[in-house]
Coordinates of C-alpha atoms in Angstrom, one line a residue:
M1025 CA 4.2 20.8 3.3
M1026 CA 4.5 20.5 7.1
D1027 CA 8.2 19.5 6.7
R1028 CA 8.8 22.7 4.9
L1029 CA 7.1 24.7 7.6
R1030 CA 9.1 23.0 10.3
A1031 CA 12.3 23.7 8.3
G1032 CA 11.3 27.4 8.1
A1033 CA 11.2 27.5 11.9
S1034 CA 14.7 26.2 12.4
S1035 CA 17.8 28.2 12.7
I1036 CA 19.2 26.7 9.5
A1037 CA 16.2 27.8 7.4
I1038 CA 18.2 29.8 5.0
K1039 CA 20.7 27.0 4.5
V1040 CA 17.9 24.6 3.8
I1041 CA 16.4 27.0 1.2
L1042 CA 19.8 27.6 -0.4
G1043 CA 20.3 23.8 -0.4
L1044 CA 17.1 23.3 -2.2
I1045 CA 18.0 25.9 -4.8
I1046 CA 21.4 24.2 -5.3
L1047 CA 19.8 20.8 -5.6
S1048 CA 17.3 22.1 -8.2
F1049 CA 20.3 23.0 -10.4
V1050 CA 22.1 19.7 -9.7
F1051 CA 19.0 17.7 -10.6
A1052 CA 17.9 19.8 -13.5
G1053 CA 19.5 17.4 -15.9
I1054 CA 17.7 14.5 -14.4
G1055 CA 14.4 16.3 -14.6
S1056 CA 14.9 17.3 -18.2
Y1057 CA 15.7 13.8 -19.4
L1058 CA 13.1 12.0 -17.4
I1059 CA 10.3 14.4 -18.4
R1060 CA 9.8 14.3 -22.1
G1061 CA 8.2 16.8 -24.5
S1062 CA 7.5 20.5 -24.1
S1063 CA 4.4 20.1 -22.0
D1064 CA 4.3 21.9 -18.7
A1065 CA 2.6 18.9 -17.1
A1066 CA 4.4 16.0 -15.6
A1067 CA 1.2 14.1 -15.8
T1068 CA -2.5 14.6 -16.8
V1069 CA -5.2 13.0 -14.8
G1070 CA -8.5 13.4 -16.6
S1071 CA -8.8 17.2 -17.0
T1072 CA -6.3 17.9 -14.2
K1073 CA -2.7 18.7 -14.9
I1074 CA 0.1 18.1 -12.4
S1075 CA 2.7 20.7 -13.2
R1076 CA 6.3 20.0 -13.6
Q1077 CA 7.1 22.6 -10.9
A1078 CA 4.8 20.9 -8.4
F1079 CA 6.2 17.5 -9.3
E1080 CA 9.8 18.6 -9.0
Q1081 CA 9.1 20.2 -5.6
A1082 CA 7.4 17.0 -4.4
Y1083 CA 10.3 14.9 -5.7
Q1084 CA 12.9 17.2 -3.9
N1085 CA 10.9 17.0 -0.6
E1086 CA 10.7 13.2 -0.7
R1087 CA 14.3 12.9 -1.8
N1088 CA 15.5 15.1 1.1
R1089 CA 13.3 13.1 3.6
M1090 CA 14.8 9.8 2.4
Q1091 CA 18.3 11.3 2.4
S1092 CA 17.9 12.3 6.0
Q1093 CA 16.7 8.9 7.0
L1094 CA 19.1 6.7 5.0
G1095 CA 22.2 8.8 4.5
D1096 CA 24.9 7.4 2.3
Y1097 CA 22.9 4.3 1.5
F1098 CA 20.3 6.4 -0.3
S1099 CA 23.1 8.4 -2.0
N1100 CA 24.4 5.1 -3.4
L1101 CA 20.9 4.2 -4.7
L1102 CA 20.7 7.5 -6.5
A1103 CA 23.8 6.6 -8.4
D1104 CA 21.7 4.1 -10.3
P1105 CA 19.7 5.8 -13.1
N1106 CA 17.1 3.1 -13.1
Y1107 CA 16.5 3.6 -9.4
V1108 CA 16.2 7.4 -9.9
K1109 CA 13.6 6.8 -12.6
S1110 CA 11.6 4.4 -10.4
F1111 CA 11.8 6.7 -7.4
R1112 CA 10.6 9.7 -9.4
K1113 CA 7.8 7.7 -10.8
S1114 CA 6.7 6.6 -7.4
V1115 CA 6.5 10.2 -6.3
L1116 CA 4.4 11.0 -9.4
D1117 CA 2.1 8.0 -8.8
R1118 CA 1.4 9.3 -5.3
M1119 CA 0.5 12.7 -6.7
I1120 CA -1.8 11.1 -9.3
N1121 CA -3.5 9.1 -6.6
N1122 CA -4.1 12.3 -4.6
V1123 CA -5.7 13.9 -7.7
L1124 CA -7.9 10.9 -8.3
L1125 CA -9.1 11.0 -4.7
E1126 CA -9.9 14.7 -4.9
Q1127 CA -11.8 14.2 -8.2
Y1128 CA -13.7 11.3 -6.6
A1129 CA -14.5 13.4 -3.5
H1130 CA -15.9 16.2 -5.8
S1131 CA -18.0 13.6 -7.7
L1132 CA -19.5 12.5 -4.4
G1133 CA -20.4 16.1 -3.5
L1134 CA -18.0 16.3 -0.7
R1135 CA -16.8 19.8 0.3
V1136 CA -14.6 21.5 2.9
S1137 CA -15.9 24.8 4.3
D1138 CA -13.9 27.9 5.0
N1139 CA -14.7 27.5 8.7
Q1140 CA -13.1 24.0 8.7
I1141 CA -9.9 25.4 7.2
R1142 CA -9.9 28.2 9.8
Q1143 CA -10.4 25.9 12.7
M1144 CA -7.6 23.6 11.5
I1145 CA -5.2 26.4 11.1
L1146 CA -6.0 27.6 14.7
T1147 CA -5.3 24.1 16.1
L1148 CA -2.2 23.1 14.1
P1149 CA 0.7 22.6 16.6
E1150 CA 3.2 24.3 14.3
F1151 CA 1.3 27.6 14.8
Q1152 CA 1.0 27.3 18.6
K1153 CA 2.9 29.3 21.1
D1154 CA 2.4 28.7 24.8
G1155 CA -0.5 26.5 23.9
K1156 CA -2.3 29.1 21.8
F1157 CA -2.5 30.1 18.2
D1158 CA 0.2 32.7 17.4
Q1159 CA -0.3 35.0 14.5
Q1160 CA 3.3 35.9 14.2
T1161 CA 4.5 32.3 14.1
Y1162 CA 1.8 31.6 11.5
Q1163 CA 2.9 34.4 9.2
F1164 CA 6.6 33.7 9.8
L1165 CA 6.4 30.0 8.9
L1166 CA 4.2 30.6 5.8
T1167 CA 6.6 33.3 4.6
R1168 CA 9.7 31.0 5.2
A1169 CA 7.9 28.1 3.4
G1170 CA 7.1 30.4 0.4
Y1171 CA 3.3 30.1 0.7
T1172 CA 0.7 32.7 0.8
P1173 CA -2.2 32.2 3.2
D1174 CA -4.5 31.3 0.2
Q1175 CA -2.0 28.7 -1.1
F1176 CA -1.7 27.1 2.3
A1177 CA -5.5 27.1 2.7
D1178 CA -5.8 25.4 -0.7
Y1179 CA -3.3 22.8 0.4
L1180 CA -5.3 22.1 3.6
R1181 CA -8.6 22.0 1.7
K1182 CA -7.3 19.3 -0.6
D1183 CA -5.8 17.4 2.2
L1184 CA -9.1 17.5 4.2
L1185 CA -11.1 16.5 1.1
R1186 CA -8.9 13.4 0.5
N1187 CA -9.2 12.6 4.2
Q1188 CA -13.0 12.6 3.9
V1189 CA -12.8 9.8 1.3
L1190 CA -10.2 7.9 3.5
S1191 CA -12.4 8.3 6.6
A1192 CA -15.4 7.1 4.7
I1193 CA -13.6 3.9 3.6
Q1194 CA -12.1 3.4 7.0
G1195 CA -15.5 3.9 8.6
S1196 CA -17.1 1.3 6.4
T1197 CA -14.8 -1.5 7.6
F1198 CA -15.7 -3.7 10.5
T1199 CA -14.6 -6.9 12.2
L1200 CA -16.8 -9.6 13.7
K1201 CA -16.2 -10.7 17.3
G1202 CA -15.6 -14.3 16.1
E1203 CA -13.0 -13.0 13.6
V1204 CA -11.2 -11.1 16.2
E1205 CA -11.2 -14.0 18.7
A1206 CA -10.0 -16.4 16.0
Q1207 CA -7.1 -14.1 15.2
N1208 CA -6.4 -13.7 18.9
K1209 CA -6.2 -17.5 19.3
L1210 CA -3.8 -17.8 16.4
I1211 CA -1.6 -15.0 17.7
S1212 CA -1.6 -16.2 21.3
E1213 CA -1.1 -19.8 20.4
T1214 CA 1.9 -21.6 22.0
R1215 CA 3.3 -25.0 21.2
T1216 CA 5.3 -27.3 23.4
I1217 CA 8.2 -29.0 21.7
R1218 CA 11.3 -31.0 22.3
T1219 CA 14.2 -31.0 19.7
I1220 CA 17.2 -32.8 18.5
T1221 CA 19.8 -30.7 16.7
L1222 CA 22.0 -32.2 14.0
S1223 CA 25.0 -30.1 13.0
P1224 CA 26.0 -30.3 9.3
S1225 CA 29.5 -29.2 10.2
E1226 CA 29.9 -32.3 12.4
F1227 CA 28.6 -34.6 9.7
A1228 CA 31.0 -32.8 7.3
K1229 CA 34.0 -33.9 9.3
K1230 CA 33.1 -37.5 8.6
V1231 CA 32.8 -37.0 4.8
K1232 CA 35.4 -38.8 2.6
L1233 CA 36.0 -37.3 -0.8
D1234 CA 38.0 -38.6 -3.8
D1235 CA 39.6 -36.5 -6.6
Q1236 CA 36.8 -37.3 -9.1
Q1237 CA 34.1 -36.0 -6.7
I1238 CA 36.1 -32.8 -6.1
E1239 CA 36.7 -32.2 -9.8
T1240 CA 33.0 -32.9 -10.7
Y1241 CA 31.8 -30.5 -8.0
Y1242 CA 34.3 -27.8 -9.2
K1243 CA 33.0 -28.0 -12.8
Q1244 CA 29.3 -28.1 -11.8
H1245 CA 29.8 -25.0 -9.6
S1246 CA 32.3 -23.1 -11.8
A1247 CA 30.4 -19.8 -11.3
S1248 CA 31.4 -19.9 -7.7
Y1249 CA 35.0 -20.1 -8.6
T1250 CA 35.1 -17.6 -11.3
R1251 CA 37.2 -14.4 -10.8
P1252 CA 35.3 -11.3 -12.0
A1253 CA 36.8 -8.8 -14.4
Q1254 CA 39.3 -6.7 -12.5
V1255 CA 41.5 -3.7 -13.0
K1256 CA 44.6 -2.2 -11.3
V1257 CA 44.0 1.5 -11.0
A1258 CA 46.2 4.6 -10.5
Y1259 CA 44.5 7.8 -9.5
V1260 CA 45.0 11.3 -8.3
E1261 CA 42.5 12.9 -6.0
L1262 CA 41.9 16.6 -5.5
S1263 CA 39.8 17.5 -2.4
A1264 CA 38.9 20.9 -1.0
K1265 CA 38.6 19.2 2.4
E1266 CA 42.3 18.1 2.2
L1267 CA 43.4 21.6 1.0
K1268 CA 42.0 23.2 4.2
G1269 CA 44.9 21.8 6.2
Q1270 CA 47.3 23.9 4.0
I1271 CA 45.5 27.2 4.6
K1272 CA 46.1 29.6 7.5
V1273 CA 44.0 32.7 8.1
S1274 CA 45.6 35.5 10.1
D1275 CA 43.9 37.7 12.7
A1276 CA 44.4 40.7 10.4
E1277 CA 42.6 39.0 7.6
A1278 CA 39.7 38.0 9.9
K1279 CA 39.4 41.5 11.3
Q1280 CA 39.4 43.0 7.8
Y1281 CA 36.6 40.6 6.8
Y1282 CA 34.7 41.5 10.0
Q1283 CA 34.9 45.2 9.2
E1284 CA 33.8 44.7 5.6
H1285 CA 30.8 42.6 6.7
L1286 CA 29.6 44.2 9.9
D1287 CA 26.0 43.8 8.8
K1288 CA 26.5 40.0 8.8
Y1289 CA 27.4 40.0 12.4
S1290 CA 24.7 42.4 13.5
T1291 CA 21.3 41.6 14.8
Q1292 CA 18.5 43.0 12.7
P1293 CA 16.6 46.0 14.1
Q1294 CA 13.3 44.8 15.6
I1295 CA 10.1 46.4 16.6
E1296 CA 7.3 45.3 18.9
V1297 CA 3.9 46.0 17.5
S1298 CA 0.2 45.4 18.2
H1299 CA -2.5 45.3 15.7
I1300 CA -6.3 45.2 15.3
L1301 CA -7.5 43.1 12.3
I1302 CA -10.9 43.5 10.6
K1303 CA -11.2 40.9 7.9
D1304 CA -13.7 42.1 5.4
N1305 CA -15.2 45.5 6.5
K1306 CA -13.0 48.5 5.7
A1307 CA -15.6 50.9 7.1
E1308 CA -15.5 49.2 10.4
A1309 CA -11.7 49.4 10.5
E1310 CA -11.9 53.1 9.7
A1311 CA -14.4 53.7 12.5
I1312 CA -12.0 51.9 15.0
L1313 CA -9.1 54.0 13.8
K1314 CA -11.1 57.2 14.5
Q1315 CA -11.8 56.0 18.1
L1316 CA -8.1 55.3 18.6
Q1317 CA -7.1 58.7 17.2
A1318 CA -9.6 60.2 19.7
G1319 CA -7.8 58.5 22.6
A1320 CA -9.5 55.1 23.0
N1321 CA -7.4 52.4 24.6
F1322 CA -5.8 50.3 21.9
A1323 CA -5.5 47.0 24.0
K1324 CA -9.1 47.2 25.1
L1325 CA -10.4 47.8 21.5
A1326 CA -8.2 45.0 20.2
K1327 CA -9.7 42.6 22.7
E1328 CA -13.2 43.7 21.8
K1329 CA -13.0 44.2 18.0
S1330 CA -9.9 42.4 16.5
Q1331 CA -10.7 39.4 14.4
D1332 CA -7.3 37.9 14.8
P1333 CA -7.9 35.0 17.3
G1334 CA -4.2 34.7 18.1
S1335 CA -3.5 38.3 19.2
A1336 CA -6.9 39.7 20.3
K1337 CA -6.7 38.1 23.8
E1338 CA -3.3 39.8 24.2
G1339 CA -4.6 43.2 23.4
G1340 CA -3.4 42.9 19.8
N1341 CA 0.2 42.3 20.7
L1342 CA 2.3 40.5 18.0
G1343 CA 5.6 40.6 19.9
W1344 CA 8.9 41.4 18.3
I1345 CA 9.2 41.3 14.6
E1346 CA 12.0 41.9 12.1
K1347 CA 12.0 42.6 8.3
G1348 CA 11.2 39.7 6.1
V1349 CA 8.6 38.1 8.4
M1350 CA 5.3 39.8 7.9
A1351 CA 3.3 40.5 4.7
P1352 CA 5.0 43.2 2.7
S1353 CA 2.4 45.9 3.1
F1354 CA 2.1 45.2 6.8
E1355 CA 5.9 45.3 7.2
K1356 CA 6.3 48.5 5.3
A1357 CA 3.7 50.3 7.4
A1358 CA 5.0 48.9 10.7
F1359 CA 8.6 49.9 10.0
S1360 CA 7.6 53.4 8.9
L1361 CA 6.4 54.1 12.4
K1362 CA 9.1 56.1 14.3
K1363 CA 7.7 56.8 17.8
V1364 CA 6.5 54.4 20.4
G1365 CA 2.7 54.7 20.5
E1366 CA 2.4 55.9 17.0
L1367 CA -0.5 54.5 14.9
S1368 CA -0.6 53.5 11.2
G1369 CA -3.4 54.2 8.9
I1370 CA -5.6 51.4 7.5
V1371 CA -3.2 48.7 6.0
K1372 CA -4.6 46.1 3.6
T1373 CA -3.1 42.6 3.4
S1374 CA -4.5 39.2 2.3
F1375 CA -5.7 38.7 5.9
G1376 CA -7.9 41.9 5.9
Y1377 CA -7.5 45.5 7.2
H1378 CA -5.0 46.2 9.9
I1379 CA -4.4 49.1 12.3
I1380 CA -0.9 48.9 13.7
K1381 CA 0.6 50.5 16.8
L1382 CA 4.3 50.7 17.6
D1383 CA 5.0 49.4 21.1
A1384 CA 8.9 49.4 21.4
I1385 CA 12.1 49.5 19.3
K1386 CA 15.3 47.5 19.4
K1387 CA 18.2 48.9 17.4
A1388 CA 20.7 46.6 15.6
Q1389 CA 23.5 45.4 17.7
V1390 CA 27.0 44.3 16.5
K1391 CA 28.6 41.1 17.9
P1392 CA 32.1 41.7 19.2
F1393 CA 34.9 40.5 17.0
K1394 CA 36.2 38.0 19.6
D1395 CA 32.8 36.3 19.7
V1396 CA 32.9 35.6 15.9
A1397 CA 36.6 35.4 15.2
A1398 CA 36.7 31.5 15.0
E1399 CA 33.6 31.5 12.8
I1400 CA 35.1 34.0 10.4
K1401 CA 38.4 32.1 10.2
S1402 CA 36.6 28.9 9.5
E1403 CA 34.5 30.6 6.8
L1404 CA 37.6 32.2 5.2
T1405 CA 39.4 28.9 5.3
D1406 CA 36.5 27.3 3.5
Q1407 CA 36.4 30.1 0.9
K1408 CA 40.2 29.9 0.3
A1409 CA 40.1 26.1 0.0
A1410 CA 37.2 26.3 -2.5
D1411 CA 39.0 28.9 -4.5
K1412 CA 42.2 26.9 -4.5
F1413 CA 40.3 23.7 -5.4
Y1414 CA 38.7 25.2 -8.5
Q1415 CA 42.0 26.7 -9.6
L1416 CA 43.8 23.4 -9.2
Q1417 CA 40.8 21.5 -10.8
S1418 CA 41.2 23.5 -14.0
K1419 CA 45.0 22.8 -14.0
L1420 CA 44.4 19.1 -13.3
E1421 CA 41.9 18.7 -16.1
K1422 CA 44.2 20.6 -18.5
V1423 CA 47.4 18.7 -17.6
A1424 CA 45.7 15.2 -17.5
Y1425 CA 44.3 15.9 -21.0
E1426 CA 47.6 17.2 -22.4
S1427 CA 49.6 14.3 -20.9
P1428 CA 47.1 11.5 -21.3
D1429 CA 49.4 8.5 -21.0
S1430 CA 50.6 9.2 -17.4
L1431 CA 49.4 10.7 -14.2
D1432 CA 52.9 12.0 -13.3
A1433 CA 52.5 15.5 -14.8
A1434 CA 48.9 15.9 -13.4
A1435 CA 50.0 14.9 -9.9
K1436 CA 52.9 17.3 -10.0
A1437 CA 50.8 20.1 -11.3
I1438 CA 48.5 20.0 -8.2
S1439 CA 51.1 18.7 -5.7
Q1440 CA 49.2 15.5 -4.9
P1441 CA 50.4 11.9 -4.7
I1442 CA 49.5 9.1 -7.1
H1443 CA 47.6 6.3 -5.4
T1444 CA 47.6 2.8 -6.8
T1445 CA 45.5 -0.3 -6.1
G1446 CA 45.8 -4.0 -6.6
F1447 CA 43.3 -5.8 -8.9
I1448 CA 39.9 -4.5 -7.8
T1449 CA 36.2 -4.7 -8.7
Q1450 CA 33.7 -1.9 -7.9
E1451 CA 32.8 -3.8 -4.7
T1452 CA 36.4 -4.2 -3.5
A1453 CA 37.7 -0.8 -4.6
P1454 CA 38.8 1.9 -2.1
K1455 CA 35.8 4.0 -1.1
V1456 CA 37.0 6.9 -3.1
L1457 CA 36.7 4.8 -6.3
Q1458 CA 33.4 3.0 -5.6
S1459 CA 31.0 5.4 -7.3
Q1460 CA 29.2 4.3 -10.5
A1461 CA 30.7 7.3 -12.4
V1462 CA 34.3 6.2 -11.6
F1463 CA 33.7 2.6 -12.8
Q1464 CA 31.9 3.8 -15.9
A1465 CA 35.1 5.8 -16.7
L1466 CA 37.3 2.8 -15.9
M1467 CA 35.3 0.7 -18.4
D1468 CA 35.6 3.3 -21.2
P1469 CA 37.7 1.8 -24.0
E1470 CA 40.1 4.8 -24.1
V1471 CA 40.8 4.4 -20.4
K1472 CA 40.7 0.6 -20.1
E1473 CA 42.2 -0.5 -23.4
D1474 CA 44.3 2.5 -24.6
G1475 CA 45.7 3.4 -21.2
M1476 CA 44.5 7.0 -21.3
N1477 CA 43.7 9.2 -18.3
S1478 CA 40.1 9.8 -17.6
K1479 CA 38.5 13.2 -17.3
A1480 CA 38.2 14.7 -13.8
I1481 CA 35.3 12.8 -12.1
E1482 CA 33.3 14.4 -9.4
I1483 CA 33.0 12.0 -6.4
G1484 CA 31.6 14.5 -3.9
P1485 CA 31.3 18.2 -3.2
E1486 CA 34.6 19.8 -4.3
D1487 CA 36.2 16.4 -4.6
V1488 CA 37.4 15.0 -7.9
V1489 CA 39.6 12.2 -9.1
V1490 CA 41.4 11.4 -12.4
V1491 CA 41.9 7.6 -12.9
R1492 CA 43.8 5.4 -15.3
V1493 CA 44.0 1.6 -15.7
E1494 CA 47.4 0.2 -15.1
S1495 CA 46.4 -3.3 -16.1
S1496 CA 43.3 -5.4 -16.4
R1497 CA 42.2 -9.0 -16.4
E1498 CA 39.0 -10.4 -17.8
K1499 CA 36.6 -12.7 -16.1
S1500 CA 38.2 -16.1 -15.7
L1501 CA 37.8 -19.5 -14.0
I1502 CA 40.3 -19.8 -11.2
P1503 CA 42.4 -23.1 -11.5
L1504 CA 41.2 -25.9 -9.3
K1505 CA 44.6 -26.1 -7.5
E1506 CA 44.1 -22.5 -6.3
V1507 CA 40.7 -23.1 -4.9
R1508 CA 40.9 -26.8 -4.0
A1509 CA 40.6 -26.1 -0.2
K1510 CA 37.5 -24.0 -0.7
V1511 CA 35.9 -26.7 -3.0
V1512 CA 36.6 -29.5 -0.5
K1513 CA 35.2 -27.4 2.4
Q1514 CA 32.0 -26.5 0.5
L1515 CA 31.5 -30.0 -0.9
S1516 CA 32.0 -31.5 2.5
M1517 CA 29.5 -29.1 4.0
D1518 CA 26.9 -29.9 1.3
K1519 CA 27.3 -33.6 1.8
G1520 CA 27.3 -33.1 5.6
E1521 CA 23.9 -31.3 5.3
E1522 CA 22.6 -34.0 3.0
N1523 CA 23.6 -36.7 5.5
A1524 CA 22.0 -34.7 8.4
L1525 CA 18.8 -34.3 6.4
D1526 CA 18.7 -37.9 5.5
L1527 CA 19.2 -39.0 9.1
A1528 CA 16.6 -36.5 10.3
G1529 CA 14.1 -37.8 7.8
K1530 CA 14.7 -41.4 8.8
I1531 CA 14.3 -40.5 12.5
V1532 CA 11.0 -38.8 11.9
K1533 CA 9.6 -41.8 10.0
S1534 CA 10.8 -44.3 12.7
L1535 CA 9.4 -42.2 15.5
D1536 CA 6.1 -41.9 13.7
K1537 CA 5.9 -45.7 13.9
G1538 CA 6.8 -45.6 17.6
D1539 CA 10.4 -46.9 17.0
N1540 CA 13.3 -45.0 18.7
K1541 CA 16.0 -47.4 17.6
L1542 CA 17.8 -44.8 15.5
L1543 CA 18.0 -42.5 18.4
K1544 CA 19.8 -45.1 20.5
E1545 CA 22.1 -46.1 17.6
N1546 CA 23.2 -42.5 17.1
K1547 CA 23.2 -41.7 20.8
L1548 CA 20.6 -38.9 20.4
T1549 CA 18.2 -37.6 22.9
F1550 CA 15.5 -34.9 22.8
S1551 CA 16.0 -31.6 24.7
K1552 CA 13.9 -30.4 27.6
A1553 CA 10.4 -29.3 26.7
E1554 CA 9.9 -25.6 25.8
N1555 CA 7.0 -23.5 24.8
I1556 CA 7.4 -21.4 21.6
T1557 CA 5.3 -18.7 20.0
R1558 CA 5.0 -17.6 16.4
R1559 CA 8.1 -15.5 16.8
S1560 CA 10.3 -18.5 17.2
P1561 CA 12.8 -19.3 14.4
L1562 CA 11.2 -22.8 14.2
A1563 CA 7.7 -21.4 13.9
D1564 CA 7.3 -21.7 10.2
V1565 CA 7.5 -25.5 10.4
V1566 CA 6.2 -26.1 14.0
F1567 CA 3.0 -24.1 13.5
T1568 CA 2.1 -26.0 10.3
M1569 CA 2.4 -29.4 12.0
P1570 CA -0.9 -31.1 12.8
K1571 CA -2.0 -31.0 16.4
P1572 CA -0.9 -34.1 18.5
S1573 CA -3.3 -36.4 20.2
K1574 CA -3.3 -36.6 23.9
D1575 CA -1.0 -39.6 24.1
K1576 CA 0.9 -39.4 20.9
P1577 CA 3.3 -36.6 19.8
V1578 CA 3.8 -35.4 16.2
Y1579 CA 7.2 -35.3 14.6
G1580 CA 8.7 -33.1 11.9
Q1581 CA 12.0 -31.5 10.9
S1582 CA 13.1 -28.0 10.4
K1583 CA 16.3 -25.8 10.2
D1584 CA 17.4 -23.3 12.7
M1585 CA 19.0 -19.8 12.2
S1586 CA 22.5 -21.4 12.2
G1587 CA 21.7 -23.9 9.4
N1588 CA 21.4 -26.9 11.7
I1589 CA 18.9 -29.6 11.0
V1590 CA 16.3 -29.9 13.8
V1591 CA 14.1 -32.9 14.6
V1592 CA 11.0 -31.6 16.3
E1593 CA 8.7 -33.5 18.7
L1594 CA 5.4 -31.5 19.1
D1595 CA 3.7 -32.5 22.4
K1596 CA 1.0 -30.0 23.0
V1597 CA -0.9 -27.0 21.4
E1598 CA -2.5 -24.4 23.6
Q1599 CA -4.8 -21.7 22.4
K1600 CA -6.5 -19.0 24.5
V1601 CA -8.0 -15.6 24.0
E1602 CA -6.2 -12.7 25.5
P1603 CA -9.0 -10.1 25.9
Q1604 CA -6.5 -7.2 26.4
Y1605 CA -5.4 -7.7 22.8
N1606 CA -8.9 -7.7 21.2
Q1607 CA -9.1 -4.0 20.5
Q1608 CA -5.6 -3.9 19.0
I1609 CA -6.3 -6.9 16.8
A1610 CA -9.6 -5.5 15.7
S1611 CA -8.0 -2.2 14.8
Q1612 CA -5.2 -3.9 12.8
L1613 CA -7.7 -6.1 10.9
A1614 CA -9.8 -3.0 10.1
Q1615 CA -6.7 -1.1 9.0
N1616 CA -5.7 -4.0 6.7
D1617 CA -9.2 -4.1 5.2
A1618 CA -9.2 -0.3 4.7
Q1619 CA -5.9 -0.5 2.9
Q1620 CA -7.2 -3.2 0.6
D1621 CA -10.4 -1.2 0.0
M1622 CA -8.4 1.9 -0.8
S1623 CA -6.2 0.0 -3.3
A1624 CA -9.3 -1.3 -4.9
V1625 CA -10.9 2.1 -5.1
L1626 CA -7.7 3.6 -6.6
G1627 CA -7.5 0.7 -9.1
E1628 CA -11.1 1.4 -10.3
L1629 CA -10.4 5.1 -10.5
R1630 CA -7.3 4.5 -12.6
K1631 CA -9.2 2.1 -14.8
H1632 CA -11.9 4.7 -15.6
T1633 CA -9.7 7.8 -15.8
D1634 CA -7.5 8.9 -18.7
I1635 CA -4.0 9.2 -17.2
E1636 CA -1.1 10.5 -19.2
Y1637 CA 2.5 10.2 -17.9
N1638 CA 4.9 12.7 -19.5
I1639 CA 8.0 10.8 -18.3
S1640 CA 10.3 8.7 -20.4
N1641 CA 10.0 4.9 -20.3
D1642 CA 13.6 4.4 -21.2
A1643 CA 15.4 3.8 -17.9
T1644 CA 18.8 4.1 -19.6
Q1645 CA 18.4 7.7 -20.5

């Protein structure tokens, strides 16, 4: 919800709204095959239904949020139908959990008063201007987000209701002083060690291999030396982005477009207005209007009588507004005022009864052509490129279908080159061919086996390709002679690591007995002592080793981030409480407990509530 409000306040609000509308069409297919049946509910939780519309809106919001965070990586995830299904279900699960918490809150007798809602609206930072609640900003953002005041209040009421349950669970968790101190000791613990590093690559240099060992290893690890199924591909790409470079827009065309769309390059007429709001008492509003008509000071009465907390202190002033911002009846009355100082009658909106005064007028202003010429030319170039793209796309599809055994005619028809690849898999393909849709087409028997052209495949906005398989080869084991060097290298490394591990194990056993003979024989010495924390790469092993006695270290072995084998001598363990971390540790422990408690509550609520998912269980659909 708040994301939508913030989007409404940005300069690209209209683009975002249009984008959501477009996306709703793009994903309509997905929604239709993931939601089954004719029910209007995406899910039913007890007696409460979650509508398809609400679910789709929540899904789009979450999808847009993830897209903005992860970019192309998330786009690739969405190419997998199984991921889309899982992602959509996770959104629906969160909505179900919210309903369960609301029902649970009602069963406990929890309520949210109108005054709580009012106070929250007044303090939300999205509605603040110069540190104070601003009525104009509030109405503008609600209008842009597509919510009425009642709908927004209902959203806040449910959110506050759920938070009462969350707060109750969080408030019931506690941590003991001894628990915090014990955790503090563990976190702050340091261990003093010395190490010997054995490099498997050095051991590998000393490994001697015979042909039998190499062949046996090759056969035992044949999967590592198997070439995946591959195809050689020819393709033709048609992209509006590339077509833009072929298009020129003249000054005359730009000027003609400017003249035909002057309203597009004109500021909207604006008016500055003040108002007095009386929420529930029409008679009181009428009495105030009579005082104003008799000559009373508007600003003074607004400060004394108006029930709009945002504008009353400013004498009722709402600032400059334009059409499409305020409630329809308010806007109609305000823009019907023609003279500065003129008063409206009583105007009814969902907020209450308004008296409006016109304070100032700004007429529409047209931007000079020179200020918008570059913008117009860019827009016309995009339009022409798109028009040309769709014309050529139709031609490409027609010719590729009519001449299915070659791309020559298709490439000639759209004046684009034929690109070819070597043998590729989806992972090694050029970026333009890496989408799931392209490789599904390449695996189609008509394309792969019969050598036919594919249909035009969309790989991006106004970007399509037609592909054909020039040749293919099935999954096969690469002959040993071709991969012998790789086999020898890997086998040597494996044996080198085995030998390093074996020597490390023997060193640890001998040192445990107080014998350092092996160190002398292999010319090995321990490093200088160092203190490590639980963030060290060796921590997993070192912090599980028993504590050493005062005069006898403890020995063990580990592996570092580079794959080297490390012999560890643990000399000392130090634990101390760092008081400055106690509050943070206590808070984290309480948060973990609260999360576990919340999961348990939701688990019980799910167990005792009839929940029906109206989504398909078939991930392949």
